[in-house]
mmCIF file of C-alpha atoms in Angstrom:
data_model
loop_
_atom_site.group_PDB
_atom_site.id
_atom_site.type_symbol
_atom_site.label_atom_id
_atom_site.label_comp_id
_atom_site.label_asym_id
_atom_site.label_seq_id
_atom_site.Cartn_x
_atom_site.Cartn_y
_atom_site.Cartn_z
ATOM 1 C CA MET A 1037 -44.525 -148.008 -94.059
ATOM 2 C CA LYS A 1038 -41.972 -150.135 -95.977
ATOM 3 C CA TYR A 1039 -38.634 -150.982 -95.057
ATOM 4 C CA HIS A 1040 -35.303 -151.583 -97.173
ATOM 5 C CA PRO A 1041 -31.775 -153.163 -96.423
ATOM 6 C CA LEU A 1042 -29.467 -150.292 -96.603
ATOM 7 C CA GLY A 1043 -26.742 -151.486 -99.081
ATOM 8 C CA HIS A 1044 -24.900 -154.419 -97.774
ATOM 9 C CA SER A 1045 -25.256 -153.433 -94.161
ATOM 10 C CA ASN A 1046 -27.753 -155.340 -91.745
ATOM 11 C CA LEU A 1047 -29.522 -152.271 -91.345
ATOM 12 C CA SER A 1048 -33.193 -152.215 -92.388
ATOM 13 C CA VAL A 1049 -34.592 -148.386 -92.971
ATOM 14 C CA SER A 1050 -37.812 -147.059 -93.309
ATOM 15 C CA GLU A 1051 -38.953 -145.741 -96.980
ATOM 16 C CA LEU A 1052 -39.033 -142.064 -95.298
ATOM 17 C CA CYS A 1053 -36.240 -140.894 -93.126
ATOM 18 C CA LEU A 1054 -36.674 -137.634 -91.077
ATOM 19 C CA GLY A 1055 -34.262 -135.084 -91.592
ATOM 20 C CA THR A 1056 -33.442 -132.419 -88.874
ATOM 21 C CA MET A 1057 -31.543 -129.720 -90.882
ATOM 22 C CA THR A 1058 -33.623 -126.922 -89.245
ATOM 23 C CA PHE A 1059 -34.470 -128.599 -86.114
ATOM 24 C CA ALA A 1060 -33.603 -126.265 -83.104
ATOM 25 C CA SER A 1061 -33.551 -123.193 -85.347
ATOM 26 C CA GLN A 1062 -36.608 -122.623 -87.501
ATOM 27 C CA THR A 1063 -38.143 -125.744 -85.743
ATOM 28 C CA THR A 1064 -38.166 -125.363 -81.917
ATOM 29 C CA ILE A 1065 -36.803 -128.168 -79.819
ATOM 30 C CA GLN A 1066 -40.411 -128.788 -78.344
ATOM 31 C CA GLU A 1067 -41.856 -128.816 -82.046
ATOM 32 C CA ALA A 1068 -38.746 -131.375 -82.875
ATOM 33 C CA HIS A 1069 -39.830 -133.713 -80.462
ATOM 34 C CA GLN A 1070 -43.433 -133.569 -81.441
ATOM 35 C CA GLN A 1071 -42.074 -134.720 -84.828
ATOM 36 C CA PHE A 1072 -39.992 -137.246 -83.611
ATOM 37 C CA ASN A 1073 -42.839 -138.799 -81.732
ATOM 38 C CA TYR A 1074 -45.246 -138.777 -84.629
ATOM 39 C CA ALA A 1075 -42.652 -140.147 -87.245
ATOM 40 C CA VAL A 1076 -41.787 -143.077 -84.955
ATOM 41 C CA SER A 1077 -45.722 -143.692 -84.327
ATOM 42 C CA GLN A 1078 -45.837 -143.898 -88.228
ATOM 43 C CA GLY A 1079 -43.160 -146.313 -88.613
ATOM 44 C CA ILE A 1080 -40.057 -144.330 -89.508
ATOM 45 C CA ASN A 1081 -37.223 -145.646 -87.751
ATOM 46 C CA PHE A 1082 -34.638 -143.536 -89.204
ATOM 47 C CA ILE A 1083 -33.355 -140.072 -88.475
ATOM 48 C CA ASP A 1084 -30.625 -137.908 -90.283
ATOM 49 C CA THR A 1085 -28.685 -135.155 -88.789
ATOM 50 C CA ALA A 1086 -24.973 -133.799 -89.021
ATOM 51 C CA GLU A 1087 -22.606 -131.978 -86.673
ATOM 52 C CA LEU A 1088 -23.080 -128.781 -88.985
ATOM 53 C CA TYR A 1089 -26.977 -128.528 -88.513
ATOM 54 C CA PRO A 1090 -28.894 -126.385 -88.117
ATOM 55 C CA LEU A 1091 -28.682 -124.608 -91.278
ATOM 56 C CA PRO A 1092 -28.412 -121.638 -91.881
ATOM 57 C CA GLY A 1093 -26.026 -121.885 -89.079
ATOM 58 C CA ASN A 1094 -23.365 -120.065 -87.062
ATOM 59 C CA ALA A 1095 -20.890 -120.738 -83.986
ATOM 60 C CA GLU A 1096 -23.894 -120.376 -81.506
ATOM 61 C CA THR A 1097 -26.259 -122.712 -83.313
ATOM 62 C CA GLN A 1098 -23.779 -125.399 -84.468
ATOM 63 C CA GLY A 1099 -24.742 -128.745 -83.346
ATOM 64 C CA ASN A 1100 -28.193 -127.866 -81.811
ATOM 65 C CA SER A 1101 -29.939 -130.239 -84.165
ATOM 66 C CA GLU A 1102 -28.038 -133.210 -82.538
ATOM 67 C CA SER A 1103 -28.681 -131.848 -79.415
ATOM 68 C CA ALA A 1104 -32.508 -131.801 -79.889
ATOM 69 C CA ILE A 1105 -32.324 -135.466 -80.981
ATOM 70 C CA GLY A 1106 -30.092 -136.517 -77.935
ATOM 71 C CA GLN A 1107 -32.679 -134.932 -75.434
ATOM 72 C CA TRP A 1108 -35.468 -137.090 -77.029
ATOM 73 C CA LEU A 1109 -33.408 -140.041 -77.722
ATOM 74 C CA VAL A 1110 -32.258 -140.772 -74.059
ATOM 75 C CA ASN A 1111 -35.749 -141.766 -73.424
ATOM 76 C CA GLN A 1112 -36.238 -144.102 -76.429
ATOM 77 C CA PRO A 1113 -35.448 -147.703 -77.107
ATOM 78 C CA ARG A 1114 -31.902 -147.051 -78.645
ATOM 79 C CA ASP A 1115 -31.830 -150.305 -80.520
ATOM 80 C CA GLN A 1116 -35.142 -149.840 -82.590
ATOM 81 C CA LEU A 1117 -33.833 -146.294 -84.304
ATOM 82 C CA ILE A 1118 -31.098 -146.065 -86.841
ATOM 83 C CA ILE A 1119 -29.557 -142.653 -86.360
ATOM 84 C CA ALA A 1120 -27.184 -140.975 -89.240
ATOM 85 C CA SER A 1121 -24.850 -138.185 -88.777
ATOM 86 C CA LYS A 1122 -22.004 -136.440 -90.482
ATOM 87 C CA VAL A 1123 -18.614 -135.040 -90.129
ATOM 88 C CA ALA A 1124 -18.231 -131.861 -92.000
ATOM 89 C CA GLY A 1125 -16.147 -131.904 -95.025
ATOM 90 C CA ALA A 1126 -12.954 -129.974 -95.957
ATOM 91 C CA GLY A 1127 -12.581 -126.224 -96.728
ATOM 92 C CA PRO A 1128 -13.175 -122.671 -95.469
ATOM 93 C CA ARG A 1129 -17.030 -123.160 -95.424
ATOM 94 C CA PHE A 1130 -18.551 -123.013 -91.760
ATOM 95 C CA PRO A 1131 -15.143 -121.798 -90.117
ATOM 96 C CA TRP A 1132 -16.651 -122.128 -86.722
ATOM 97 C CA ILE A 1133 -16.371 -126.023 -87.210
ATOM 98 C CA ARG A 1134 -12.571 -126.481 -86.218
ATOM 99 C CA GLY A 1135 -11.541 -123.373 -88.256
ATOM 100 C CA LYS A 1136 -11.107 -122.414 -91.911
ATOM 101 C CA ASN A 1137 -8.285 -125.240 -92.410
ATOM 102 C CA ARG A 1138 -10.703 -128.097 -91.538
ATOM 103 C CA ARG A 1139 -9.960 -131.618 -93.199
ATOM 104 C CA VAL A 1140 -11.283 -134.883 -93.096
ATOM 105 C CA ASP A 1141 -8.255 -136.344 -91.160
ATOM 106 C CA ARG A 1142 -8.033 -138.324 -87.991
ATOM 107 C CA THR A 1143 -7.790 -135.379 -85.770
ATOM 108 C CA ASN A 1144 -11.009 -133.854 -86.991
ATOM 109 C CA ILE A 1145 -13.022 -136.935 -87.376
ATOM 110 C CA GLU A 1146 -12.237 -137.956 -83.906
ATOM 111 C CA GLN A 1147 -13.199 -134.588 -82.394
ATOM 112 C CA ALA A 1148 -16.310 -134.544 -84.553
ATOM 113 C CA ILE A 1149 -17.548 -137.919 -83.440
ATOM 114 C CA ASN A 1150 -16.972 -137.621 -80.017
ATOM 115 C CA GLU A 1151 -18.857 -134.194 -79.786
ATOM 116 C CA SER A 1152 -21.502 -135.846 -81.785
ATOM 117 C CA LEU A 1153 -21.847 -138.737 -79.726
ATOM 118 C CA ARG A 1154 -22.131 -136.290 -76.514
ATOM 119 C CA ARG A 1155 -24.736 -134.201 -78.240
ATOM 120 C CA LEU A 1156 -26.779 -137.234 -79.221
ATOM 121 C CA GLN A 1157 -26.501 -138.852 -75.792
ATOM 122 C CA THR A 1158 -25.773 -142.208 -77.345
ATOM 123 C CA ASP A 1159 -22.879 -144.590 -77.329
ATOM 124 C CA TYR A 1160 -22.899 -145.163 -81.027
ATOM 125 C CA ILE A 1161 -24.146 -143.833 -84.433
ATOM 126 C CA ASP A 1162 -25.439 -146.412 -86.790
ATOM 127 C CA LEU A 1163 -24.319 -144.630 -90.115
ATOM 128 C CA TYR A 1164 -21.821 -142.056 -90.195
ATOM 129 C CA TYR A 1165 -21.317 -139.905 -93.290
ATOM 130 C CA ILE A 1166 -18.581 -137.572 -94.688
ATOM 131 C CA HIS A 1167 -20.824 -134.456 -95.354
ATOM 132 C CA TRP A 1168 -18.931 -133.700 -98.456
ATOM 133 C CA PRO A 1169 -15.342 -134.746 -99.744
ATOM 134 C CA ASP A 1170 -12.021 -133.930 -98.497
ATOM 135 C CA ARG A 1171 -10.927 -133.227 -102.042
ATOM 136 C CA TYR A 1172 -12.040 -130.708 -104.485
ATOM 137 C CA VAL A 1173 -15.507 -131.582 -106.113
ATOM 138 C CA PRO A 1174 -17.968 -129.371 -107.533
ATOM 139 C CA VAL A 1175 -20.840 -129.484 -104.972
ATOM 140 C CA PHE A 1176 -23.991 -127.538 -103.757
ATOM 141 C CA GLY A 1177 -24.957 -126.471 -107.038
ATOM 142 C CA GLU A 1178 -21.690 -126.175 -108.890
ATOM 143 C CA ILE A 1179 -21.960 -127.762 -112.362
ATOM 144 C CA HIS A 1180 -18.324 -127.890 -113.713
ATOM 145 C CA TYR A 1181 -15.050 -129.784 -112.654
ATOM 146 C CA ASN A 1182 -12.220 -127.267 -112.588
ATOM 147 C CA PRO A 1183 -8.713 -128.877 -112.227
ATOM 148 C CA SER A 1184 -7.226 -125.542 -111.062
ATOM 149 C CA HIS A 1185 -9.150 -126.008 -107.815
ATOM 150 C CA GLU A 1186 -7.698 -129.272 -106.888
ATOM 151 C CA ARG A 1187 -5.741 -129.190 -103.755
ATOM 152 C CA GLU A 1188 -3.571 -131.485 -101.382
ATOM 153 C CA THR A 1189 -6.167 -134.065 -99.967
ATOM 154 C CA VAL A 1190 -6.345 -136.598 -97.040
ATOM 155 C CA PRO A 1191 -5.849 -139.910 -98.602
ATOM 156 C CA ILE A 1192 -8.864 -141.860 -98.870
ATOM 157 C CA ALA A 1193 -7.063 -144.896 -97.006
ATOM 158 C CA GLU A 1194 -6.405 -142.622 -94.191
ATOM 159 C CA GLN A 1195 -10.001 -141.650 -93.730
ATOM 160 C CA LEU A 1196 -11.220 -145.201 -93.902
ATOM 161 C CA GLU A 1197 -8.713 -146.225 -91.446
ATOM 162 C CA VAL A 1198 -10.024 -143.808 -88.987
ATOM 163 C CA PHE A 1199 -13.648 -145.128 -89.622
ATOM 164 C CA SER A 1200 -12.242 -148.550 -89.122
ATOM 165 C CA ASP A 1201 -11.041 -147.490 -85.513
ATOM 166 C CA LEU A 1202 -14.317 -146.050 -84.790
ATOM 167 C CA VAL A 1203 -16.307 -149.152 -85.895
ATOM 168 C CA LYS A 1204 -13.790 -151.323 -83.643
ATOM 169 C CA ALA A 1205 -14.332 -148.909 -80.880
ATOM 170 C CA GLY A 1206 -18.136 -149.309 -81.060
ATOM 171 C CA LYS A 1207 -18.563 -145.726 -81.607
ATOM 172 C CA ILE A 1208 -20.128 -146.060 -85.314
ATOM 173 C CA ARG A 1209 -21.675 -149.091 -87.126
ATOM 174 C CA TYR A 1210 -21.420 -148.273 -90.910
ATOM 175 C CA VAL A 1211 -19.810 -145.638 -93.061
ATOM 176 C CA GLY A 1212 -21.653 -143.322 -95.627
ATOM 177 C CA LEU A 1213 -20.697 -140.715 -98.264
ATOM 178 C CA SER A 1214 -22.466 -137.330 -98.971
ATOM 179 C CA ASN A 1215 -22.265 -135.140 -101.915
ATOM 180 C CA GLU A 1216 -20.067 -137.771 -103.713
ATOM 181 C CA THR A 1217 -19.227 -138.418 -107.492
ATOM 182 C CA PRO A 1218 -19.120 -141.558 -109.357
ATOM 183 C CA TRP A 1219 -15.039 -141.524 -109.154
ATOM 184 C CA GLY A 1220 -15.284 -140.959 -105.256
ATOM 185 C CA VAL A 1221 -17.658 -143.799 -104.847
ATOM 186 C CA CYS A 1222 -15.511 -146.288 -106.785
ATOM 187 C CA GLU A 1223 -12.294 -145.285 -105.166
ATOM 188 C CA PHE A 1224 -13.446 -145.563 -101.564
ATOM 189 C CA CYS A 1225 -14.791 -148.907 -102.446
ATOM 190 C CA ARG A 1226 -11.547 -150.049 -104.228
ATOM 191 C CA VAL A 1227 -9.454 -148.728 -101.359
ATOM 192 C CA ALA A 1228 -11.797 -150.489 -98.813
ATOM 193 C CA LYS A 1229 -11.661 -153.651 -100.661
ATOM 194 C CA GLU A 1230 -7.876 -153.687 -101.116
ATOM 195 C CA LEU A 1231 -6.848 -152.767 -97.596
ATOM 196 C CA LYS A 1232 -9.643 -154.774 -95.886
ATOM 197 C CA LEU A 1233 -11.290 -151.338 -94.242
ATOM 198 C CA PRO A 1234 -15.006 -150.721 -93.643
ATOM 199 C CA LYS A 1235 -16.771 -150.631 -96.875
ATOM 200 C CA VAL A 1236 -19.326 -147.613 -97.658
ATOM 201 C CA VAL A 1237 -22.841 -148.665 -97.483
ATOM 202 C CA ALA A 1238 -24.840 -145.478 -98.522
ATOM 203 C CA ILE A 1239 -24.568 -142.270 -100.179
ATOM 204 C CA GLN A 1240 -26.693 -139.307 -99.295
ATOM 205 C CA ASN A 1241 -26.940 -137.079 -102.464
ATOM 206 C CA ALA A 1242 -29.666 -134.682 -103.721
ATOM 207 C CA TYR A 1243 -32.417 -136.096 -106.027
ATOM 208 C CA ASN A 1244 -35.726 -134.821 -107.235
ATOM 209 C CA LEU A 1245 -37.657 -134.042 -110.232
ATOM 210 C CA THR A 1246 -35.513 -130.970 -111.116
ATOM 211 C CA ASN A 1247 -32.296 -132.704 -110.169
ATOM 212 C CA ARG A 1248 -31.813 -136.341 -111.474
ATOM 213 C CA ILE A 1249 -28.192 -136.145 -112.057
ATOM 214 C CA PHE A 1250 -27.701 -139.165 -109.900
ATOM 215 C CA GLU A 1251 -29.463 -141.288 -112.455
ATOM 216 C CA ILE A 1252 -26.781 -140.604 -115.047
ATOM 217 C CA HIS A 1253 -23.686 -142.327 -113.664
ATOM 218 C CA LEU A 1254 -24.009 -142.536 -109.768
ATOM 219 C CA SER A 1255 -26.932 -145.091 -109.995
ATOM 220 C CA GLU A 1256 -24.567 -147.418 -111.932
ATOM 221 C CA SER A 1257 -21.713 -146.880 -109.452
ATOM 222 C CA CYS A 1258 -23.994 -147.632 -106.394
ATOM 223 C CA ARG A 1259 -25.663 -150.477 -108.015
ATOM 224 C CA PHE A 1260 -22.422 -152.395 -108.515
ATOM 225 C CA HIS A 1261 -20.815 -151.432 -105.215
ATOM 226 C CA LYS A 1262 -24.205 -152.118 -103.432
ATOM 227 C CA LEU A 1263 -24.739 -148.506 -101.917
ATOM 228 C CA GLY A 1264 -28.181 -147.168 -101.134
ATOM 229 C CA LEU A 1265 -29.228 -143.698 -101.965
ATOM 230 C CA LEU A 1266 -30.605 -141.516 -99.216
ATOM 231 C CA ALA A 1267 -32.425 -138.988 -101.151
ATOM 232 C CA TYR A 1268 -32.137 -135.416 -99.710
ATOM 233 C CA SER A 1269 -34.022 -132.583 -100.993
ATOM 234 C CA PRO A 1270 -36.774 -134.475 -102.735
ATOM 235 C CA LEU A 1271 -39.048 -131.467 -102.812
ATOM 236 C CA ALA A 1272 -36.273 -129.102 -104.094
ATOM 237 C CA PHE A 1273 -36.128 -126.731 -101.135
ATOM 238 C CA GLY A 1274 -39.934 -126.827 -100.901
ATOM 239 C CA HIS A 1275 -40.259 -125.316 -104.514
ATOM 240 C CA LEU A 1276 -41.763 -128.638 -106.076
ATOM 241 C CA THR A 1277 -44.894 -128.258 -103.346
ATOM 242 C CA ARG A 1278 -45.737 -124.985 -105.111
ATOM 243 C CA LYS A 1279 -45.798 -123.112 -101.819
ATOM 244 C CA TYR A 1280 -43.805 -120.368 -103.041
ATOM 245 C CA MET A 1281 -45.816 -119.557 -106.214
ATOM 246 C CA GLN A 1282 -47.555 -116.385 -105.085
ATOM 247 C CA THR A 1283 -46.196 -115.308 -101.846
ATOM 248 C CA ILE A 1284 -43.599 -116.594 -99.279
ATOM 249 C CA PRO A 1285 -44.990 -118.175 -96.461
ATOM 250 C CA PRO A 1286 -43.833 -116.109 -93.089
ATOM 251 C CA LYS A 1287 -42.257 -119.252 -91.329
ATOM 252 C CA SER A 1288 -40.815 -120.652 -94.373
ATOM 253 C CA ARG A 1289 -37.126 -120.906 -94.791
ATOM 254 C CA LEU A 1290 -37.117 -118.349 -97.825
ATOM 255 C CA LYS A 1291 -38.653 -115.920 -95.486
ATOM 256 C CA LEU A 1292 -36.607 -116.644 -92.597
ATOM 257 C CA PHE A 1293 -33.290 -116.992 -94.406
ATOM 258 C CA PRO A 1294 -33.509 -114.986 -97.851
ATOM 259 C CA GLY A 1295 -31.119 -116.178 -100.322
ATOM 260 C CA PHE A 1296 -30.596 -119.709 -98.842
ATOM 261 C CA ASP A 1297 -31.856 -121.301 -101.975
ATOM 262 C CA GLN A 1298 -29.218 -120.147 -104.404
ATOM 263 C CA ARG A 1299 -29.104 -123.560 -105.951
ATOM 264 C CA TYR A 1300 -32.826 -123.061 -107.183
ATOM 265 C CA GLN A 1301 -32.172 -119.761 -108.695
ATOM 266 C CA LYS A 1302 -31.319 -120.956 -112.176
ATOM 267 C CA PRO A 1303 -32.553 -120.744 -115.617
ATOM 268 C CA ASN A 1304 -35.748 -122.782 -116.470
ATOM 269 C CA PHE A 1305 -36.231 -124.077 -113.021
ATOM 270 C CA GLU A 1306 -39.552 -122.273 -112.550
ATOM 271 C CA LYS A 1307 -40.833 -123.361 -116.105
ATOM 272 C CA ALA A 1308 -39.716 -127.052 -115.210
ATOM 273 C CA VAL A 1309 -41.703 -126.624 -111.869
ATOM 274 C CA SER A 1310 -44.781 -125.223 -113.513
ATOM 275 C CA ALA A 1311 -44.845 -128.257 -116.058
ATOM 276 C CA TYR A 1312 -44.478 -130.730 -113.210
ATOM 277 C CA VAL A 1313 -47.369 -129.086 -111.385
ATOM 278 C CA LYS A 1314 -49.654 -129.351 -114.462
ATOM 279 C CA ILE A 1315 -49.122 -133.064 -114.591
ATOM 280 C CA ALA A 1316 -49.859 -133.572 -110.852
ATOM 281 C CA GLN A 1317 -53.025 -131.467 -111.645
ATOM 282 C CA LYS A 1318 -54.040 -133.634 -114.496
ATOM 283 C CA PHE A 1319 -53.698 -136.851 -112.501
ATOM 284 C CA ALA A 1320 -55.489 -135.317 -109.412
ATOM 285 C CA LEU A 1321 -52.301 -135.133 -107.259
ATOM 286 C CA THR A 1322 -50.845 -132.288 -105.141
ATOM 287 C CA PRO A 1323 -47.324 -131.349 -106.457
ATOM 288 C CA LEU A 1324 -46.018 -132.560 -103.212
ATOM 289 C CA GLN A 1325 -47.546 -135.962 -103.566
ATOM 290 C CA MET A 1326 -46.222 -136.482 -107.129
ATOM 291 C CA ALA A 1327 -42.794 -135.401 -106.129
ATOM 292 C CA LEU A 1328 -42.201 -137.445 -103.202
ATOM 293 C CA ALA A 1329 -44.011 -140.478 -105.013
ATOM 294 C CA PHE A 1330 -41.494 -140.019 -107.895
ATOM 295 C CA VAL A 1331 -38.442 -140.230 -105.656
ATOM 296 C CA ARG A 1332 -39.828 -143.232 -104.010
ATOM 297 C CA SER A 1333 -40.514 -145.032 -107.172
ATOM 298 C CA ARG A 1334 -36.859 -145.024 -108.287
ATOM 299 C CA TRP A 1335 -35.235 -148.370 -107.989
ATOM 300 C CA PHE A 1336 -31.838 -147.030 -106.666
ATOM 301 C CA VAL A 1337 -33.551 -145.052 -103.763
ATOM 302 C CA THR A 1338 -33.363 -146.702 -100.422
ATOM 303 C CA SER A 1339 -34.939 -143.803 -98.423
ATOM 304 C CA THR A 1340 -36.227 -140.456 -98.905
ATOM 305 C CA ILE A 1341 -35.186 -137.789 -96.501
ATOM 306 C CA ILE A 1342 -37.917 -135.353 -95.721
ATOM 307 C CA GLY A 1343 -37.469 -132.203 -93.661
ATOM 308 C CA CYS A 1344 -40.441 -130.379 -92.175
ATOM 309 C CA SER A 1345 -40.854 -127.293 -90.491
ATOM 310 C CA SER A 1346 -44.383 -128.324 -88.790
ATOM 311 C CA LEU A 1347 -46.063 -131.195 -87.601
ATOM 312 C CA GLU A 1348 -48.689 -130.589 -90.274
ATOM 313 C CA GLN A 1349 -46.082 -130.763 -93.095
ATOM 314 C CA LEU A 1350 -44.568 -134.104 -91.689
ATOM 315 C CA GLN A 1351 -48.210 -135.559 -91.554
ATOM 316 C CA GLU A 1352 -48.583 -134.461 -95.482
ATOM 317 C CA ASN A 1353 -45.427 -135.934 -96.201
ATOM 318 C CA ILE A 1354 -45.879 -139.153 -94.465
ATOM 319 C CA ASN A 1355 -49.290 -139.593 -96.056
ATOM 320 C CA THR A 1356 -47.873 -139.859 -99.573
ATOM 321 C CA ILE A 1357 -46.526 -143.248 -98.951
ATOM 322 C CA GLU A 1358 -49.936 -144.479 -99.903
ATOM 323 C CA ILE A 1359 -49.484 -143.073 -103.354
ATOM 324 C CA GLN A 1360 -48.078 -145.294 -106.152
ATOM 325 C CA ILE A 1361 -47.057 -143.435 -109.377
ATOM 326 C CA SER A 1362 -48.109 -145.059 -112.708
ATOM 327 C CA GLN A 1363 -46.031 -145.512 -115.763
ATOM 328 C CA GLU A 1364 -48.332 -142.897 -117.494
ATOM 329 C CA ILE A 1365 -47.369 -140.283 -115.027
ATOM 330 C CA ILE A 1366 -43.772 -141.538 -115.214
ATOM 331 C CA ALA A 1367 -43.793 -141.006 -119.052
ATOM 332 C CA GLU A 1368 -45.188 -137.501 -118.868
ATOM 333 C CA ILE A 1369 -42.597 -136.632 -116.189
ATOM 334 C CA ASN A 1370 -39.795 -137.719 -118.461
ATOM 335 C CA ALA A 1371 -41.111 -135.858 -121.411
ATOM 336 C CA VAL A 1372 -40.684 -132.517 -119.389
ATOM 337 C CA HIS A 1373 -37.282 -133.666 -118.233
ATOM 338 C CA SER A 1374 -36.364 -133.998 -121.717
ATOM 339 C CA ILE A 1375 -37.298 -130.405 -122.371
ATOM 340 C CA TYR A 1376 -35.857 -129.106 -118.960
ATOM 341 C CA PRO A 1377 -33.107 -131.669 -117.962
ATOM 342 C CA ASN A 1378 -31.856 -131.183 -114.539
ATOM 343 C CA PRO A 1379 -32.076 -127.207 -114.140
ATOM 344 C CA THR A 1380 -30.849 -127.589 -110.493
ATOM 345 C CA PRO A 1381 -27.780 -129.815 -110.561
#
């Protein structure tokens, strides 16, 4: 297992990060603890969660993923682990989290962090993200910016001032963004510099063979502002493993929560996946091995977030760190990408 510095922080994170989006829902608490133990035994020191998880969620399950971590974390050497969580963004999505008019303001952030710390059974969170922006942006599969959707927003300075207070109080160590845009990254960094507020150290956005949007502009913004990418959905909701090719496995997310992968029901997606599978087969790799090795090989990726519904899947994911992708494979991947560019942005 390799370790990389996270942006300009003093954190060193494993090249794989264990995601917990389905923990305490699709994955039981006992199974989650087995995954935590195995991941740590293999060198993973980085665990990602959110107040929103698990997904798909509801008022009864919200926060259970953090609680599953907390029940395990209380018996672990806290200073050897890096725990990341997120405050929910603005808007009517997930109204069971502080109502339909939720904002990323002081009241919401402070309530969110205190509840997360309680569930996680820890005094501090190493990396605390805004899950999606307070302002309007096209996210979660939207592809066009529509000015008519713009709304009154909490000033970025106000958001950073709250995070500054949380850092001073010892409740968080560093600030991150998620599902952000190049403008958002640059504006957060500009405001932080001008007002001497905590600078963002990381961004968590989707990145995989069928969604390479990050490369176009965000990679430049993050390079010059020294943000590390924590890549989520590296397997495109499992589609890049090709496990959904013939039938849907009984315990898979698509079986348990039909319709939850709307982002991947786009034109040319299946054609692109099939083309990538053929490349993997040509080079004696499994589709999963090639997909994860590709993400890990990108210069702007600090850590790849893997979410597994079973211990066997976790073992298979971790075993891919031994695979180094060749320039010949990259060339063939890029050839497919030129034909089917970003079918699932």
